Amino acid sequence: MAEVQKTQENLVYAKPRLIKDNVMHYCPGCSHGTVHKLVAEVIEEMGMENKTVGVSPVGCSVLAYNYIDIDWVEAAHGRACAVATGVKRVAPERLVFTYQGDGDLASIGIGETVHAAQRGEKIVVIYINNAIYGMTGGQMSPTTLPGMKTSTSPYGREEALHGFPFKVADMIKVLDGTCYVTRQAVHTPAAVRKAKKAIRKAFENSMEGKGLSFVEFVSTCPSGWKQTATEANTWMEEHMFPVYPLGDIKDI
Amino acid sequence: MKDVKLMKGNEAIALGAVNAGCDGYFGYPITPQSEIIETLMEMKPWETTGMAVLQAESEIASINMVYGAAAMGKKAMTTSSSPGISLCSEGLSYIAGAELPCVVVNVQRGGPGLGTIQPAQADYAQAVKAPGHGDFNLIVLAPNSVQEMYDHVFLAYELAFKYRNPAMILTDGVIGQMMEKLVVDEAKPRMTEEFIRENYGSWALVGNKGVVTSLELEASRQEKVNERIQAKYKALKENEVRVEMTDCDDAEFVIVAFGSSARIAAKSVEILRAEGIKAGLLRPITLFPFPDKQLQDLAAKGVKGFLVAELNAGQMVKDVRLAVNGARPVEYYGRMGGMIYSPGEIAEALKEKLIEKTK
């Protein structure tokens, strides 16, 4: 097949300029790739590519610095909000965000997250909640749903044994240091458009010094959930959204 | 112009941080070092030099804030005491792995566990051998006066940036709490953004899309990282050993002691000399790198034996024995748990353990 010449006329979609050419390690149907793309687009559109510092976590997105072409610092497991605090306090002119999963943020890093929010650090927290530890092979996380089977809850999560799913955004919203708390998803084109606006608002809040913005993405993990990409999207809508409903939770 | 002040060792650390051009201090209260953050909060350096000062929610958060600030090429600092330093271990390992400079102060207390708030030197081995996981070392300085508490902040930053490695000032409740004269040097301005870009742009996050990480999934590349880090320690051993020797020229018996112990041992040397015993004192100022060569030279020169005095169960004595390598007897005398020896106790121990035994 002859290669089709790319021109302005036939170009309908392009990879964002700040997404690097490296092959992503994310599984098909995982939400990370789409959220990465939105973050890259917003940074480019705001003209902040040389002024942004991302803090990557330990988890599936540990290598986020291989994909988005900005300054990055890779934090220890759970410590991203503390690292971001250190960055922002000595470099207030920079746009600083953390990118964390539910194991990193809601489990081992909940203390750092709550205190950064309570202090009103002028940072953005991007929180990928797929209710499972993806990188280590599908263990139960604080946000795993009741009854959900994982490698450390092989008979399904039992509240009596493992406690309840952690609704982090609902807890974060009561802290006076937060200015914007929202729950988004990227499972449909309409959701993706909304999600991008949420990221933009959060980044603008941060540069206006309004406080901490918390953008949760209810996300899929087809490999961890042992589902196909499309099954995972449907399962998320049917099971995750009732526990983690989408929409703005706080906006001041 | 030089200014002379009377202040506590802990206060001298705080003043040293501001005057050394520190950009960000992150700390959590713990006895016996809380005066450091209290002094900084009272000084309000954010209104003068622009230095950020923040009370973190834990020592874990403090050291990770230090990591973030250090990644920006800035002078970052935290201070704590023994239990809090244990909590910093993880972060120190990441900072060393990412090859970033920073300064950490440990105003030691007695342990283990919550232990006591009285002074000890029980964290020597932790500081020089095992400050965290994964085969790395800290640069470790051991001040013995309020003046050195201040001066070592400058020295710690100099070495930390030169070698891109965390530096620790290992002190204790004696030096932290006591008041002494301090001659204050002229303050250094904080580094400008241009200076950081020009000098540290190859590793710091200056907007050039850099990555600060300690992660390397390819074992062969991680080995190269480890080799590069180990090469720095070799260079430190060759170039940066600092030691103070008192009455060692004609000494037959040498006491080896650091920090507060060295102050007490200096008096022990006077007592022994008054009794006609040719005693001397070797005080390591850098605990890492350790003064191996200086000890070997003394052993070769005819020193008959060494007594290591330390406020722990015998930690540094092992390093002295390694350095002397069996050439001369090396004995230990110590107290633990916040108890401190008198100069006379050390002098008696030297006579009992070295002189009577070598007769």
Coordinates of C-alpha atoms in Angstrom, one line a residue, chain A residues 12-20 33-49 52 67-70 95 97 186 189 192-197 199-200 203:
Chain A
V12 CA -7.9 15.1 10.9
Y13 CA -6.0 14.2 14.0
A14 CA -2.4 14.6 15.2
K15 CA -0.5 13.4 18.3
P16 CA 0.0 16.3 20.7
R17 CA 3.4 17.9 20.2
L18 CA 4.3 17.3 23.9
I19 CA 3.6 13.6 23.6
K20 CA 7.0 11.9 22.9
G33 CA -3.0 7.2 27.6
T34 CA -6.0 9.4 27.1
V35 CA -5.3 11.4 30.3
H36 CA -1.7 11.8 29.3
K37 CA -2.8 13.2 26.0
L38 CA -5.1 15.7 27.6
V39 CA -2.5 16.9 30.1
A40 CA 0.0 17.3 27.2
E41 CA -2.5 19.3 25.1
V42 CA -3.5 21.6 28.0
I43 CA 0.1 22.4 28.9
E44 CA 0.9 23.1 25.2
E45 CA -2.2 25.3 24.8
M46 CA -1.4 27.3 28.0
G47 CA 2.1 27.9 26.6
M48 CA 3.6 26.3 29.7
E49 CA 5.8 23.6 28.3
T52 CA 5.7 23.0 34.1
Y67 CA 5.7 10.2 27.4
I68 CA 5.0 13.9 28.2
D69 CA 7.8 16.3 27.2
I70 CA 8.2 18.6 30.2
L95 CA 3.1 25.0 37.1
F97 CA 1.1 18.9 39.2
V186 CA -12.4 9.5 29.6
P189 CA -15.6 11.5 23.4
V192 CA -12.9 13.4 27.1
R193 CA -13.9 16.9 26.1
K194 CA -15.3 17.6 29.7
A195 CA -12.2 16.1 31.2
K196 CA -9.9 18.4 29.2
K197 CA -11.8 21.5 30.4
I199 CA -7.6 19.9 33.6
R200 CA -7.4 23.3 32.1
F203 CA -4.0 24.3 35.9

